[in-house]
mmCIF file of the C-alpha atoms, coordinates in Angstrom:
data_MODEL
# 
_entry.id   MODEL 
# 
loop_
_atom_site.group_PDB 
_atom_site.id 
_atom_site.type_symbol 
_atom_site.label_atom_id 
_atom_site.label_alt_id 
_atom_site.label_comp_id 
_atom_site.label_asym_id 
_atom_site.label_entity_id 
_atom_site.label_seq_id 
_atom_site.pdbx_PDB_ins_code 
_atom_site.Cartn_x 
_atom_site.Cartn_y 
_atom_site.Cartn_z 
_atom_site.occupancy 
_atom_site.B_iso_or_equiv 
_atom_site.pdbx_formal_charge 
_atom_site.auth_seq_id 
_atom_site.auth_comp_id 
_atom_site.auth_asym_id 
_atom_site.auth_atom_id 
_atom_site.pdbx_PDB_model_num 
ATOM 1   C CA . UNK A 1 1   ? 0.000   0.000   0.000  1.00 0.00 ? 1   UNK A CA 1 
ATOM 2   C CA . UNK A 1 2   ? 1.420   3.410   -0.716 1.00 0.00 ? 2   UNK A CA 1 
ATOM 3   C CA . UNK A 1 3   ? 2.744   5.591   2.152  1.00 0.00 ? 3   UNK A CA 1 
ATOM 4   C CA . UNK A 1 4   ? -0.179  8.233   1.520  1.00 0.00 ? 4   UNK A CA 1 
ATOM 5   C CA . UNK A 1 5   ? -2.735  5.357   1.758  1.00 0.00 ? 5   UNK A CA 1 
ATOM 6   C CA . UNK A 1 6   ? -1.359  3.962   4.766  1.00 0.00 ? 6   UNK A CA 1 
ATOM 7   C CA . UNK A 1 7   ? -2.154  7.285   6.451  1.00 0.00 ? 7   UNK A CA 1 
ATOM 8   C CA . UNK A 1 8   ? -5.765  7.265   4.957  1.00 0.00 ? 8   UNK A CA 1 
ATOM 9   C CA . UNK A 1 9   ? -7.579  6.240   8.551  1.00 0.00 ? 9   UNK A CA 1 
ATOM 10  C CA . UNK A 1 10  ? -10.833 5.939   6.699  1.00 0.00 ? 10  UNK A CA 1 
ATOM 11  C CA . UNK A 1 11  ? -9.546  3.578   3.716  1.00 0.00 ? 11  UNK A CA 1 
ATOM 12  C CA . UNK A 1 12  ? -7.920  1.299   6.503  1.00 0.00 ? 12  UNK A CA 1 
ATOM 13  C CA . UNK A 1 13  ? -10.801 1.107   8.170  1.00 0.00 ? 13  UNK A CA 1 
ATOM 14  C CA . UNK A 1 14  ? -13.171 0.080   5.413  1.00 0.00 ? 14  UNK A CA 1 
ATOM 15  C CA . UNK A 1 15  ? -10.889 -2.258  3.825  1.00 0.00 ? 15  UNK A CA 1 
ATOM 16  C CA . UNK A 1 16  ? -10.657 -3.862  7.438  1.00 0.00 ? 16  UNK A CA 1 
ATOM 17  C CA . UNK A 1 17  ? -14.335 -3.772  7.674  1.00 0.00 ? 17  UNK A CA 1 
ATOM 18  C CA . UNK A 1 18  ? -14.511 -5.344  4.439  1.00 0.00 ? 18  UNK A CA 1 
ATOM 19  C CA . UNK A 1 19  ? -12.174 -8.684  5.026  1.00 0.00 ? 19  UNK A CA 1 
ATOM 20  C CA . UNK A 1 20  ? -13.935 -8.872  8.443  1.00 0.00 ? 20  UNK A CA 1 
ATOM 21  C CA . UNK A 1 21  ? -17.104 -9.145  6.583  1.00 0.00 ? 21  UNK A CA 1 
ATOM 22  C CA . UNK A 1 22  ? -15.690 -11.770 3.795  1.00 0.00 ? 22  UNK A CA 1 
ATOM 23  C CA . UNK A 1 23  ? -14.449 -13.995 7.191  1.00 0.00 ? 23  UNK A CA 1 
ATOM 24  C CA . UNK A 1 24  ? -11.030 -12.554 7.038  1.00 0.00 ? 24  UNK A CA 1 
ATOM 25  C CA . UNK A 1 25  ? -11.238 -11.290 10.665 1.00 0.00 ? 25  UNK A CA 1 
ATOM 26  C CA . UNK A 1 26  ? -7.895  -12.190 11.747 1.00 0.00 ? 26  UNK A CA 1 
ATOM 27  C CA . UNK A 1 27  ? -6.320  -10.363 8.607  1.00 0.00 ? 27  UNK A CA 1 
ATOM 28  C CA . UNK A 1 28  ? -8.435  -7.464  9.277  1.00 0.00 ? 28  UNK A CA 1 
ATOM 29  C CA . UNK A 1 29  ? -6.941  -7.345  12.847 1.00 0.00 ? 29  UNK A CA 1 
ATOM 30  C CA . UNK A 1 30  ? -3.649  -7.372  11.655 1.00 0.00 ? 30  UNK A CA 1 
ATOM 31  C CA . UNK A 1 31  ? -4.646  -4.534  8.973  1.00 0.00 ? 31  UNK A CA 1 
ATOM 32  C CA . UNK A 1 32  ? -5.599  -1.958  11.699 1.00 0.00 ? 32  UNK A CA 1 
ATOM 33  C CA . UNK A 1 33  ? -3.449  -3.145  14.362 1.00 0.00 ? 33  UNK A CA 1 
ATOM 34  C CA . UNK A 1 34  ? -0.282  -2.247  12.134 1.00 0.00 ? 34  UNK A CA 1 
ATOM 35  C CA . UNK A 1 35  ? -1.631  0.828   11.377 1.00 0.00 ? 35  UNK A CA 1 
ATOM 36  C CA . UNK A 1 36  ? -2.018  1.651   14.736 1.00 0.00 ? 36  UNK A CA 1 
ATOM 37  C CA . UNK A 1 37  ? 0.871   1.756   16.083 1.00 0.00 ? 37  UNK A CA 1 
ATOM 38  C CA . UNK A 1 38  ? 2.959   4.786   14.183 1.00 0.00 ? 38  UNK A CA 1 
ATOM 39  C CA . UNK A 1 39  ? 0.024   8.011   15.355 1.00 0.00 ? 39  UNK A CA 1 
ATOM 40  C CA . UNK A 1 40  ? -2.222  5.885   17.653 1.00 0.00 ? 40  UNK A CA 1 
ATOM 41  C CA . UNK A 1 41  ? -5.079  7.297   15.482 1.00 0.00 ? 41  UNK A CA 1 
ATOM 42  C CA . UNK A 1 42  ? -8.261  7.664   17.513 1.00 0.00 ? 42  UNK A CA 1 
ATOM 43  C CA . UNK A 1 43  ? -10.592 5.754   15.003 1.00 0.00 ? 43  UNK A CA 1 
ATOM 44  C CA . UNK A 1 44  ? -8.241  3.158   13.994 1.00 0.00 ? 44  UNK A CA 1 
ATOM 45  C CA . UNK A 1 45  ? -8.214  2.230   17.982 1.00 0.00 ? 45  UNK A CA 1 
ATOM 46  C CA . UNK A 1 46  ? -12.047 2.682   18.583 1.00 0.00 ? 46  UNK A CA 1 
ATOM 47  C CA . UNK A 1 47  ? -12.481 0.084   15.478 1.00 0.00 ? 47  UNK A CA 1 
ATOM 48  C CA . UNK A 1 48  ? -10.300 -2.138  17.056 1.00 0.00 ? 48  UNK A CA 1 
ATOM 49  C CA . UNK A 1 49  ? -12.516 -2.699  19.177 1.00 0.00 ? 49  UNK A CA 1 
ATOM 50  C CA . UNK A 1 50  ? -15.471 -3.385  17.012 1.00 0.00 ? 50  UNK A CA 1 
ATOM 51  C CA . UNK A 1 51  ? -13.225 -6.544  15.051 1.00 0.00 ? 51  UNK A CA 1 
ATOM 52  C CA . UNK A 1 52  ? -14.863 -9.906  14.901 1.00 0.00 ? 52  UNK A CA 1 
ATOM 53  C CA . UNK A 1 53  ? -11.311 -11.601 15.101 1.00 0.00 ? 53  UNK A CA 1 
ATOM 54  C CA . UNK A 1 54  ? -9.485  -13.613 18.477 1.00 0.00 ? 54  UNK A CA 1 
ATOM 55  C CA . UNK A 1 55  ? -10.586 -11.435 21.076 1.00 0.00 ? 55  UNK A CA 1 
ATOM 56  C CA . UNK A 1 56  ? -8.422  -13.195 23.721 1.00 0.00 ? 56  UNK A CA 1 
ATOM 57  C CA . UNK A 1 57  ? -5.597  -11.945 21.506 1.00 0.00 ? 57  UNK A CA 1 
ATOM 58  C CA . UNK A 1 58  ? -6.876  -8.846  20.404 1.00 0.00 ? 58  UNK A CA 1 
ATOM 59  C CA . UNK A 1 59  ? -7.236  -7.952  24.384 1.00 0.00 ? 59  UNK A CA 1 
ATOM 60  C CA . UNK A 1 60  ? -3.700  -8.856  24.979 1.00 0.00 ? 60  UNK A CA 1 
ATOM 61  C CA . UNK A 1 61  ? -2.409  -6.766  22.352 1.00 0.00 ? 61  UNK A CA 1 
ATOM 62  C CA . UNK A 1 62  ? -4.676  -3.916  23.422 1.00 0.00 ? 62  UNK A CA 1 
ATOM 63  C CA . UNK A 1 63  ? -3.032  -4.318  26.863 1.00 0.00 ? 63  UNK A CA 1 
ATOM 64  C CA . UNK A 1 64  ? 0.018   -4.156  25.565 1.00 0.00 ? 64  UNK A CA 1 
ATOM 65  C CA . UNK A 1 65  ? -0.428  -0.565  24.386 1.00 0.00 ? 65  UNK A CA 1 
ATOM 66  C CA . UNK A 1 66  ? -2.105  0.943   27.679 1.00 0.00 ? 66  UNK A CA 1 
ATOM 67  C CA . UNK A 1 67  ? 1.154   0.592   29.425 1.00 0.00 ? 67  UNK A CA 1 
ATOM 68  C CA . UNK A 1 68  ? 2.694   3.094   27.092 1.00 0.00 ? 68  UNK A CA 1 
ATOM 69  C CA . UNK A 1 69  ? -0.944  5.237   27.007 1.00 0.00 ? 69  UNK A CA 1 
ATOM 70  C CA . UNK A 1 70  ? -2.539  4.848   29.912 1.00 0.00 ? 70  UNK A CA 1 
ATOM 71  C CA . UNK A 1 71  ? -4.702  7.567   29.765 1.00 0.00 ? 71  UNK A CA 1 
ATOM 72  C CA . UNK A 1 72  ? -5.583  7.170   26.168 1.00 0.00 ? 72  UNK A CA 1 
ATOM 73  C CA . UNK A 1 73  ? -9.621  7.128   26.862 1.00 0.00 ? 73  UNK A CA 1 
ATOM 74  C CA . UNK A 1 74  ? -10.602 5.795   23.466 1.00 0.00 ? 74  UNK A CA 1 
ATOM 75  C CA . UNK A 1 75  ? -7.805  2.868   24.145 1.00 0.00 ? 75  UNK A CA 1 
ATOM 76  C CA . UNK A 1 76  ? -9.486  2.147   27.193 1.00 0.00 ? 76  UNK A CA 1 
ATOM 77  C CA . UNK A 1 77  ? -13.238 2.308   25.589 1.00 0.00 ? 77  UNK A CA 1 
ATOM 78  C CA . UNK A 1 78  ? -11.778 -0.538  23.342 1.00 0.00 ? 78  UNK A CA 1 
ATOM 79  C CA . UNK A 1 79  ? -10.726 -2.696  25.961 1.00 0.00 ? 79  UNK A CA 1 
ATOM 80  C CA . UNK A 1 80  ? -14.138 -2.267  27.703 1.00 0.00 ? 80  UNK A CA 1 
ATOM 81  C CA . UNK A 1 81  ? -15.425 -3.578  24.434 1.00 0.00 ? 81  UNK A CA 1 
ATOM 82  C CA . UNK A 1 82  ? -12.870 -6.417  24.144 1.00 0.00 ? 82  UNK A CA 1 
ATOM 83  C CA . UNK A 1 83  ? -14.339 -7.250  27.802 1.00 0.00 ? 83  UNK A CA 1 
ATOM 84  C CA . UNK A 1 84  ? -17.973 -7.348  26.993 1.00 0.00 ? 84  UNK A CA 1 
ATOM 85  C CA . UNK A 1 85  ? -16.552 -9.836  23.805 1.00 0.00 ? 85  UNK A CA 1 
ATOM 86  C CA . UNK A 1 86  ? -15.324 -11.856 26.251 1.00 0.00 ? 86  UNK A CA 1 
ATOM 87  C CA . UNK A 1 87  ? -17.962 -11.701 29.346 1.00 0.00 ? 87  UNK A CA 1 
ATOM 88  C CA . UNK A 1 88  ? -15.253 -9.849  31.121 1.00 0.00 ? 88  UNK A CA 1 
ATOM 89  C CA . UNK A 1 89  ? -18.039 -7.589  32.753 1.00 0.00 ? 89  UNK A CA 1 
ATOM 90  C CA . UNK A 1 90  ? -16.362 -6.305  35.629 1.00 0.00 ? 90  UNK A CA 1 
ATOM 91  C CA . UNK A 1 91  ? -13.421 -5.654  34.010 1.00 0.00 ? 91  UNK A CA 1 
ATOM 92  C CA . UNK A 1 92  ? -15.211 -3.914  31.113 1.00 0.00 ? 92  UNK A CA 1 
ATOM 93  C CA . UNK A 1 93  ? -16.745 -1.866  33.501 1.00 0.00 ? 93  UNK A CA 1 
ATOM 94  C CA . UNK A 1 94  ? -13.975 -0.489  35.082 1.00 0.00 ? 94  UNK A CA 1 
ATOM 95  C CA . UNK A 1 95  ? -12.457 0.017   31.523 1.00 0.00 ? 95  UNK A CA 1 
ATOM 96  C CA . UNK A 1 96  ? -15.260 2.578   31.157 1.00 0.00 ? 96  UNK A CA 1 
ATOM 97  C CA . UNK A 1 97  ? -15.596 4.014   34.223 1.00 0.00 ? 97  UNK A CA 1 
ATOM 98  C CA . UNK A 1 98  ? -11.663 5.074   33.845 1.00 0.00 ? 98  UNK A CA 1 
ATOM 99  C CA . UNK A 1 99  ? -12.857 6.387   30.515 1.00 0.00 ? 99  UNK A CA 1 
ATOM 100 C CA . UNK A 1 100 ? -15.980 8.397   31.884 1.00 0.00 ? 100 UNK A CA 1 
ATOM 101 C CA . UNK A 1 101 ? -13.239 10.079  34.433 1.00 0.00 ? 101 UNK A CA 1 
ATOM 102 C CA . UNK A 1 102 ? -10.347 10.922  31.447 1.00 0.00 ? 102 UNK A CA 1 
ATOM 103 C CA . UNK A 1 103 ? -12.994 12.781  29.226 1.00 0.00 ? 103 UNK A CA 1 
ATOM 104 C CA . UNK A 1 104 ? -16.685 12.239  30.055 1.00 0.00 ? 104 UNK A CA 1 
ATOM 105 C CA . UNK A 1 105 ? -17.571 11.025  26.816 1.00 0.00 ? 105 UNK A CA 1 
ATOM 106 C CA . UNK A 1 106 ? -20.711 10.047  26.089 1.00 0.00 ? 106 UNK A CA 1 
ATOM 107 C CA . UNK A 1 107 ? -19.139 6.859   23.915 1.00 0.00 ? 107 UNK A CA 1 
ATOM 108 C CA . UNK A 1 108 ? -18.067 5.298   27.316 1.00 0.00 ? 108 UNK A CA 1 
ATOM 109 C CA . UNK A 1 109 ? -20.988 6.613   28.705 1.00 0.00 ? 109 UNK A CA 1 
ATOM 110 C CA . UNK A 1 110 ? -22.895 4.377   26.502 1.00 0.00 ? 110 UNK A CA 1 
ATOM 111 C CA . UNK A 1 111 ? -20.934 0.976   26.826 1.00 0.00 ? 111 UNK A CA 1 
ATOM 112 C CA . UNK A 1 112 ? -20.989 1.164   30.712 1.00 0.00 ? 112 UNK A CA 1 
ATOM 113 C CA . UNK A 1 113 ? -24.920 1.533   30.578 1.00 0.00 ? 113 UNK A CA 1 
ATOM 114 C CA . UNK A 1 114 ? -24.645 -1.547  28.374 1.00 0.00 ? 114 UNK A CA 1 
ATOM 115 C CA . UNK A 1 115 ? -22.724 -3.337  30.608 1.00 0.00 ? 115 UNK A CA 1 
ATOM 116 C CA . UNK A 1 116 ? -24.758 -2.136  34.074 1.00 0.00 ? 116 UNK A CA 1 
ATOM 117 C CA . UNK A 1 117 ? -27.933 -3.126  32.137 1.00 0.00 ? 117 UNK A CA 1 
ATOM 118 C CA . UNK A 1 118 ? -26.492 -6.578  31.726 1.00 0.00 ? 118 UNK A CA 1 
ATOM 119 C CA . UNK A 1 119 ? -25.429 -7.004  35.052 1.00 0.00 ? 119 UNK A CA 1 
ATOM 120 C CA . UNK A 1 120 ? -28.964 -6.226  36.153 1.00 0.00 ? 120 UNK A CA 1 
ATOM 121 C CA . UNK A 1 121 ? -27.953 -2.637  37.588 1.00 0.00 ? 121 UNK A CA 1 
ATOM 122 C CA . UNK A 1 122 ? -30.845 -0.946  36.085 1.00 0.00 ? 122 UNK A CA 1 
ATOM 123 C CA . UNK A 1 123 ? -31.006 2.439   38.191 1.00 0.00 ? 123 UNK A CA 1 
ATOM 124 C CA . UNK A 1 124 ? -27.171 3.044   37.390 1.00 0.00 ? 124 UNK A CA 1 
ATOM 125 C CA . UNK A 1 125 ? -27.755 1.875   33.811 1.00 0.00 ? 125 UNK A CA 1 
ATOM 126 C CA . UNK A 1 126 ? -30.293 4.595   33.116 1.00 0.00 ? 126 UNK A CA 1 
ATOM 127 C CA . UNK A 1 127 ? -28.080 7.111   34.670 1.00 0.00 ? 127 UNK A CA 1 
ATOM 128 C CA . UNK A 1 128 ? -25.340 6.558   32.098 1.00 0.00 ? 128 UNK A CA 1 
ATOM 129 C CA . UNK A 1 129 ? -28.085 5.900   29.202 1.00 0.00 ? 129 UNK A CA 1 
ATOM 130 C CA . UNK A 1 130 ? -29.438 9.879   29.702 1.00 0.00 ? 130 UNK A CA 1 
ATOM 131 C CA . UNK A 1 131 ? -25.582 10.752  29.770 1.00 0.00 ? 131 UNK A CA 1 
ATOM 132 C CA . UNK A 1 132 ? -24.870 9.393   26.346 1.00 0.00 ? 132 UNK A CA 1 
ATOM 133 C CA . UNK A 1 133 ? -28.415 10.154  24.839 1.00 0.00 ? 133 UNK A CA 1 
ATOM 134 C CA . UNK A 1 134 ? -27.865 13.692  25.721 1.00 0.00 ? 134 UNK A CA 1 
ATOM 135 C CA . UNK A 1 135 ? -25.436 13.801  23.330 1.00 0.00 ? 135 UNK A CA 1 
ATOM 136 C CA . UNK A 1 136 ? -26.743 12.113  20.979 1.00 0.00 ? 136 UNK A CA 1 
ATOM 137 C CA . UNK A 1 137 ? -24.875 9.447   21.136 1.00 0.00 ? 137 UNK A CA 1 
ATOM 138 C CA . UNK A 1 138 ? -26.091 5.796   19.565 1.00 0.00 ? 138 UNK A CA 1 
ATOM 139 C CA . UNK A 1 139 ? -24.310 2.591   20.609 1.00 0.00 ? 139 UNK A CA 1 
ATOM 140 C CA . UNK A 1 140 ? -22.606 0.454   17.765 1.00 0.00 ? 140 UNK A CA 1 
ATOM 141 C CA . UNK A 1 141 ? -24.217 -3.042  17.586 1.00 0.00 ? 141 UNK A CA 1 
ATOM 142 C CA . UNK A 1 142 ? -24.152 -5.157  20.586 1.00 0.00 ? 142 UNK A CA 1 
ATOM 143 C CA . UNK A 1 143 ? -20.971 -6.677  21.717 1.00 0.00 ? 143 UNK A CA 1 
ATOM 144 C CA . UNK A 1 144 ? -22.453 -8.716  24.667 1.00 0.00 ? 144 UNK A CA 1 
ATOM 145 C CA . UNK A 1 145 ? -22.279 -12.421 23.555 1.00 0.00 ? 145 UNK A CA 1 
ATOM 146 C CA . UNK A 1 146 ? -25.831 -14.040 24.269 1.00 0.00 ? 146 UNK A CA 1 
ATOM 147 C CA . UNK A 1 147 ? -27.147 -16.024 27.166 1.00 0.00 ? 147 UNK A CA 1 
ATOM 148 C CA . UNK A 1 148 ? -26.883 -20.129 26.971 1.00 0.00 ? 148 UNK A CA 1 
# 
C-alpha cells in the first residue's frame, strides 16, 4: 500500500471492515493493528474494538499498548469492548468508568450503561443511558455475547 494510503484512517478502516465481513477477521486485525501503532489514530483504535477476530488476543495486544498510554480514553473504551466480547463484565466496567473520568464522553458513557444493564444494575444503567443520549450518542451493535 502506498505511504499516503497507509495514512488514509478511513480507507484502513473500510478495507478492514470489508475482510472482516468476507471472514477474514484475523487479517483485518492485523490490517488496523499495524496501522495503529505509528500516530495511535483515535478511530483506527475505537475500530479495534469493534473486530470480529481472536478477542483473547486482540485484548492482549490492546493491553500491551495501555502501558505506554494509559490515559488514552478511546484505548481504554476498546478494551471495555474487548471485555464485553469476552464476558469480562467487571473488568469492562472499570475500563469505562476510567474512561468516563479521562474525558466524560458520552461513547463510554454508553458501553458502561450496556454493561450495568447486563449485570442487572438498572437504576445506574439509566443514569449513564441519559448521559450518552444527551449527546446524541447511539451505541454500535451489541458486543455482549448471548445467554446459553
Amino acid at each position: 500500500m502506498d505511504s499516503a494510503l497507509k495514512r488514509d484512517v478511513p480507507l484502513v478502516i473500510a478495507i478492514g471492515r470489508k475482510f472482516g465481513k468476507e471472514g477474514h477477521a484475523d487479517w483485518a486485525e492485523q490490517l488496523i493493528a499495524n496501522h495503529i501503532a505509528p500516530d495511535f489514530a483515535p478511530d483506527l483504535v475505537l475500530e479495534y474494538g469493534l473486530l470480529s477476530a481472536n478477542t483473547t488476543r486482540q485484548l492482549a495486544v490492546a493491553e500491551r499498548w495501555l502501558r505506554e498510554r494509559p490515559n488514552d480514553a478511546q484505548l481504554l473504551v476498546t478494551l471495555g469492548r474487548l471485555c464485553l466480547k469476552s464476558a469480562l463484565w467487571g473488568k469492562a466496567e472499570d475500563y469505562f468508568e476510567l474512561a468516563i473520568q479521562l474525558t466524560d464522553h458520552p461513547m463510554a458513557h454508553a458501553e458502561l450503561a450496556r454493561t450495568l444493564a447486563h449485570k442487572g444494575q438498572m437504576a445506574d444503567s439509566i443514569k449513564h443511558y441519559e448521559k450518552s443520549m444527551a449527546a446524541g450518542y447511539q451505541l454500535a451493535a451489541t458486543l455482549i455475547p448471548k445467554k446459553d
